[in-house]
Tab-separated table of C-alpha atoms in Angstrom:
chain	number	residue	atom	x	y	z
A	5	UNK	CA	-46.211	-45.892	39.552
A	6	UNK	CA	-47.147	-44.942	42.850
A	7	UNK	CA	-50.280	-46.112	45.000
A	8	UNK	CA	-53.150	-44.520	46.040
A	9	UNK	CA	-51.497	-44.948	49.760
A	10	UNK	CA	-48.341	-43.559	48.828
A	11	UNK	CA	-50.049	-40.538	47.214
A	12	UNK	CA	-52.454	-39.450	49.661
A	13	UNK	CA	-49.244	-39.880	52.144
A	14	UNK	CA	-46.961	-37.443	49.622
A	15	UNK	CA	-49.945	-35.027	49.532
A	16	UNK	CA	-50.385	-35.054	53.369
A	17	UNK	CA	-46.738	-34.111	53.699
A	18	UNK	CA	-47.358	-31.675	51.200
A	19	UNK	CA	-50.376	-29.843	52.628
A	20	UNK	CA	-47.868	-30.134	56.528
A	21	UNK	CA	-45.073	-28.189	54.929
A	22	UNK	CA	-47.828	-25.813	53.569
A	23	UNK	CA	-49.061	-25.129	56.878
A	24	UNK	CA	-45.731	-24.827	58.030
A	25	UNK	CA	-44.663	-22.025	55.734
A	26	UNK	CA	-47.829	-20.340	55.829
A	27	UNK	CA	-47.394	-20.026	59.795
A	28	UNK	CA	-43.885	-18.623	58.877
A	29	UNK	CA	-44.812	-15.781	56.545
A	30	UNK	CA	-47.700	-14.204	59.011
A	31	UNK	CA	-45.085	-14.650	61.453
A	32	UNK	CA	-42.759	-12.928	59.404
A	33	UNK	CA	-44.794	-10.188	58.996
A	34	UNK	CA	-44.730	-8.934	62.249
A	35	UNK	CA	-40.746	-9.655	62.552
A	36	UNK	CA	-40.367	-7.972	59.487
A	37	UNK	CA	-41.861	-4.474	60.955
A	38	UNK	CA	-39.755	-4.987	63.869
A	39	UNK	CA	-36.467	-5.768	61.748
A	40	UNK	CA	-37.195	-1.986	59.678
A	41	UNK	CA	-37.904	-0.168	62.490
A	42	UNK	CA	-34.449	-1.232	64.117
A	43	UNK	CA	-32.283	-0.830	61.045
A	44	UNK	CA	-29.609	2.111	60.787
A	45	UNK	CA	-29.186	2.938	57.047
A	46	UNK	CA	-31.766	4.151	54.649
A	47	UNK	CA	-31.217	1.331	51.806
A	48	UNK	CA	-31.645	-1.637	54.411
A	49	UNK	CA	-34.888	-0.186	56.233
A	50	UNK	CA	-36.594	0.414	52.471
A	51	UNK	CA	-35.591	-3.735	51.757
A	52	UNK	CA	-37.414	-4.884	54.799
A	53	UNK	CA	-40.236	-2.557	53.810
A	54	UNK	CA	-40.276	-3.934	50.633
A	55	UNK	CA	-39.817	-7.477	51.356
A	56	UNK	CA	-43.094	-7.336	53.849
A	57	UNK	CA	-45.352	-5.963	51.153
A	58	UNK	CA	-44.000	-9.385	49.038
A	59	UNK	CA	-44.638	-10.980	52.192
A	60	UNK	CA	-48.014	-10.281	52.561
A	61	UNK	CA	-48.849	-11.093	49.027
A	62	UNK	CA	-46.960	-14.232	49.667
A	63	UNK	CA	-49.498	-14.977	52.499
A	64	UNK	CA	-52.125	-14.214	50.076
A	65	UNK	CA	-50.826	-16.498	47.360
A	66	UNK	CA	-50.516	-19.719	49.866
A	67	UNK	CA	-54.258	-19.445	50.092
A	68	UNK	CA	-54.660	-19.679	46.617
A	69	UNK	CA	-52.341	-22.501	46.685
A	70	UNK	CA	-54.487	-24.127	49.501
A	71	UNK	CA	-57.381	-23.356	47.524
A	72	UNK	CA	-55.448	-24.800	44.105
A	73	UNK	CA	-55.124	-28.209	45.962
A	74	UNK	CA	-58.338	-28.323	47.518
A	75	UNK	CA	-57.885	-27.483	51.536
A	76	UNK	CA	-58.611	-24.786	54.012
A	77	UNK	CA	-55.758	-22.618	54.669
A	78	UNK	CA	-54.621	-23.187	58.062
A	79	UNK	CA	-51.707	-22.742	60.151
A	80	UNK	CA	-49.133	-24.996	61.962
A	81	UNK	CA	-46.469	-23.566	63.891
A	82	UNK	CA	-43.110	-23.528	62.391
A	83	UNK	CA	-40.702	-24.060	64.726
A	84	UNK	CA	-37.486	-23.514	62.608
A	85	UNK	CA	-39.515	-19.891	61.793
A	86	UNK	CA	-39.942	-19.229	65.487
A	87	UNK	CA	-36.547	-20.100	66.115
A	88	UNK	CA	-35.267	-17.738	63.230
A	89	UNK	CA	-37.375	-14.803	64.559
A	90	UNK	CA	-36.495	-15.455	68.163
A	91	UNK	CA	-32.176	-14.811	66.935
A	92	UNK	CA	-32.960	-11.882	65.286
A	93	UNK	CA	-34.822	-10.179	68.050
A	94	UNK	CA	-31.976	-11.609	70.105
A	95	UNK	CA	-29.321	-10.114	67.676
A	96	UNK	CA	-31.363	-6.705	68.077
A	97	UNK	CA	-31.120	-6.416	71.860
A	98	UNK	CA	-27.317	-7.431	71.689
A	99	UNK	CA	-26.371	-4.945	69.229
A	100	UNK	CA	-26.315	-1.339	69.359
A	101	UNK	CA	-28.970	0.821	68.342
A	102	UNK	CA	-27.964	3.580	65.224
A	103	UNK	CA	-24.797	1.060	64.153
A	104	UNK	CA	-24.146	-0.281	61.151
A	105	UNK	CA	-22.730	-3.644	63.224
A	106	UNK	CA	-26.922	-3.600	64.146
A	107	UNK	CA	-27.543	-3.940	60.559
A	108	UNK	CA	-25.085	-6.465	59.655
A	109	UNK	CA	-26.367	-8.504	62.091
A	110	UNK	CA	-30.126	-7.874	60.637
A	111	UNK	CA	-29.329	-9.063	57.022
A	112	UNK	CA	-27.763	-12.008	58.914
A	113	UNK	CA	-30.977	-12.733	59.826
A	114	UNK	CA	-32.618	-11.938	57.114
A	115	UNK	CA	-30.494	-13.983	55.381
A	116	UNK	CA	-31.294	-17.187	57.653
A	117	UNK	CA	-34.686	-16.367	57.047
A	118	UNK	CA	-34.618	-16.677	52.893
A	119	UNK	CA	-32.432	-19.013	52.656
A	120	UNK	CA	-34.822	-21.189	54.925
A	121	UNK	CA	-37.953	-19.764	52.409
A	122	UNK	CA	-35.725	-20.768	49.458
A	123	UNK	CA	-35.437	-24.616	50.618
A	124	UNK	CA	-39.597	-24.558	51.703
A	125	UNK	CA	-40.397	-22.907	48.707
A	126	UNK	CA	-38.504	-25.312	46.466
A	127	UNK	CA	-39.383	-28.516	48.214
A	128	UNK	CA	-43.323	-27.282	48.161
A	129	UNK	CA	-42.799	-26.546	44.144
A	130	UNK	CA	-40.930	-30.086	43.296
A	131	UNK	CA	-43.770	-31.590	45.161
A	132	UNK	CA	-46.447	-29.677	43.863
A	133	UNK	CA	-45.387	-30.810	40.239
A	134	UNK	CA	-45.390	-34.802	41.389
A	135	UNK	CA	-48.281	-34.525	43.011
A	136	UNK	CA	-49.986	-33.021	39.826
A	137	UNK	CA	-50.944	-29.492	40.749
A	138	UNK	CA	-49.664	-27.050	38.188
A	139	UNK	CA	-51.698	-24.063	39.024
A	140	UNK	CA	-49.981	-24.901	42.912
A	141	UNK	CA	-46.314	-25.080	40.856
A	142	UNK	CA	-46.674	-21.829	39.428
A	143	UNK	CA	-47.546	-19.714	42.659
A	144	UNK	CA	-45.072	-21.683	44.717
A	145	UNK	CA	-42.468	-20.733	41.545
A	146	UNK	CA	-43.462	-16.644	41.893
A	147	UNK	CA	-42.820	-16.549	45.814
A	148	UNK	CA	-39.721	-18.793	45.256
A	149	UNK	CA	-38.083	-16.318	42.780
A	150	UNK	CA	-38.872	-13.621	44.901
A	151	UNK	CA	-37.644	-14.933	47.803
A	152	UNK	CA	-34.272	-15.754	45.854
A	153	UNK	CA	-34.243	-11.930	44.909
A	154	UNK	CA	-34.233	-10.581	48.155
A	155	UNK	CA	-31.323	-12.904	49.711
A	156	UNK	CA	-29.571	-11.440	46.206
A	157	UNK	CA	-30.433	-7.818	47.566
A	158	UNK	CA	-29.661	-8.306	51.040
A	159	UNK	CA	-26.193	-9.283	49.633
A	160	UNK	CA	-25.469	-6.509	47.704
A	161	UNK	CA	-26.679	-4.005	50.630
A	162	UNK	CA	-24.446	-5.969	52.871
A	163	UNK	CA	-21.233	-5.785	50.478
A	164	UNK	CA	-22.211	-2.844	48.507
A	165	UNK	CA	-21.143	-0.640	52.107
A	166	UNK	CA	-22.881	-1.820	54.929
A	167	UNK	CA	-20.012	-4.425	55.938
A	168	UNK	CA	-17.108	-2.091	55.522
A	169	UNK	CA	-18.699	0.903	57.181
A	170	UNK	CA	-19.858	-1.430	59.940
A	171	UNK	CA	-15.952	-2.462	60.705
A	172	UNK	CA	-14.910	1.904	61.050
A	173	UNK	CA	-17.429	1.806	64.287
């Protein structure tokens, strides 16, 4: 069984990655705008629109789950986040503007993005059950499977015609 120490130790971890994410997703926001506004086609601009309505709910839920496990919702920058954001507005400028190449190169990014979500979201969940905090497992478990669906989407957009059409230009 583990000790008091050892606990309060798993739970600050815990309530660090929190942080962490939480930073990411109001970041995301903002990226997310900018990632629509630059896509080509239709189907991929409507996904990003979509995912930052989840997005901002997602934002909304980590406060509940900062409020589940007792703490202020607060902020800590997430460098990996940054990092992610920073490519994709780099993959913007380097690509051109109306191509479908430009929007391969978004759901790249997007891509980076959920899979990086995926791993936060599932560590926060497993951790969240240890620690004891079921009403913290099941939000976590919502913006997990959502965040699951949209790397699924972003996949079929990609291979559904985006990819093939993007190697005609």
């Amino acid at each position: 069984m583990a000790t008091s120490k050892s606990e309060s130790e798993l739970k600050e971890l815990f309530v660090d990655e929190l942080k962490d994410i939480y930073w990411a997703e109001k970041h995301l926001t903002k990226a997310l705008t900018k990632m629509a506004k630059a896509a080509t086609s239709t189907e991929l601009q409507t996904a990003f629109e979509k995912h930052l309505t989840e997005t901002e709910n997602q934002v909304s839920r980590l406060e509940q789950v900062f409020e589940a496990v007792g703490q202020k919702a607060s902020a800590k920058k997430c460098d990996a986040m940054a990092g992610l954001i920073e490519e994709a507005e780099g993959l913007i400028e380097d690509t051109k503007e109306g191509s479908l190449t430009r929007d391969v190169a978004l759901i790249s990014a997007a891509q980076k993005v959920e899979h990086y979500e995926i791993a936060s979201y599932g560590t926060l969940r497993t951790l969240a059950n240890v620690l004891g905090y079921p009403q913290a497992v099941d939000l976590l478990e919502q913006t997990l499977a959502e965040e699951k669906k949209t790397d699924v989407l972003l996949t079929e957009i990609a291979e559904g015609s985006i990819n093939e059409s993007a190697k005609q230009e």
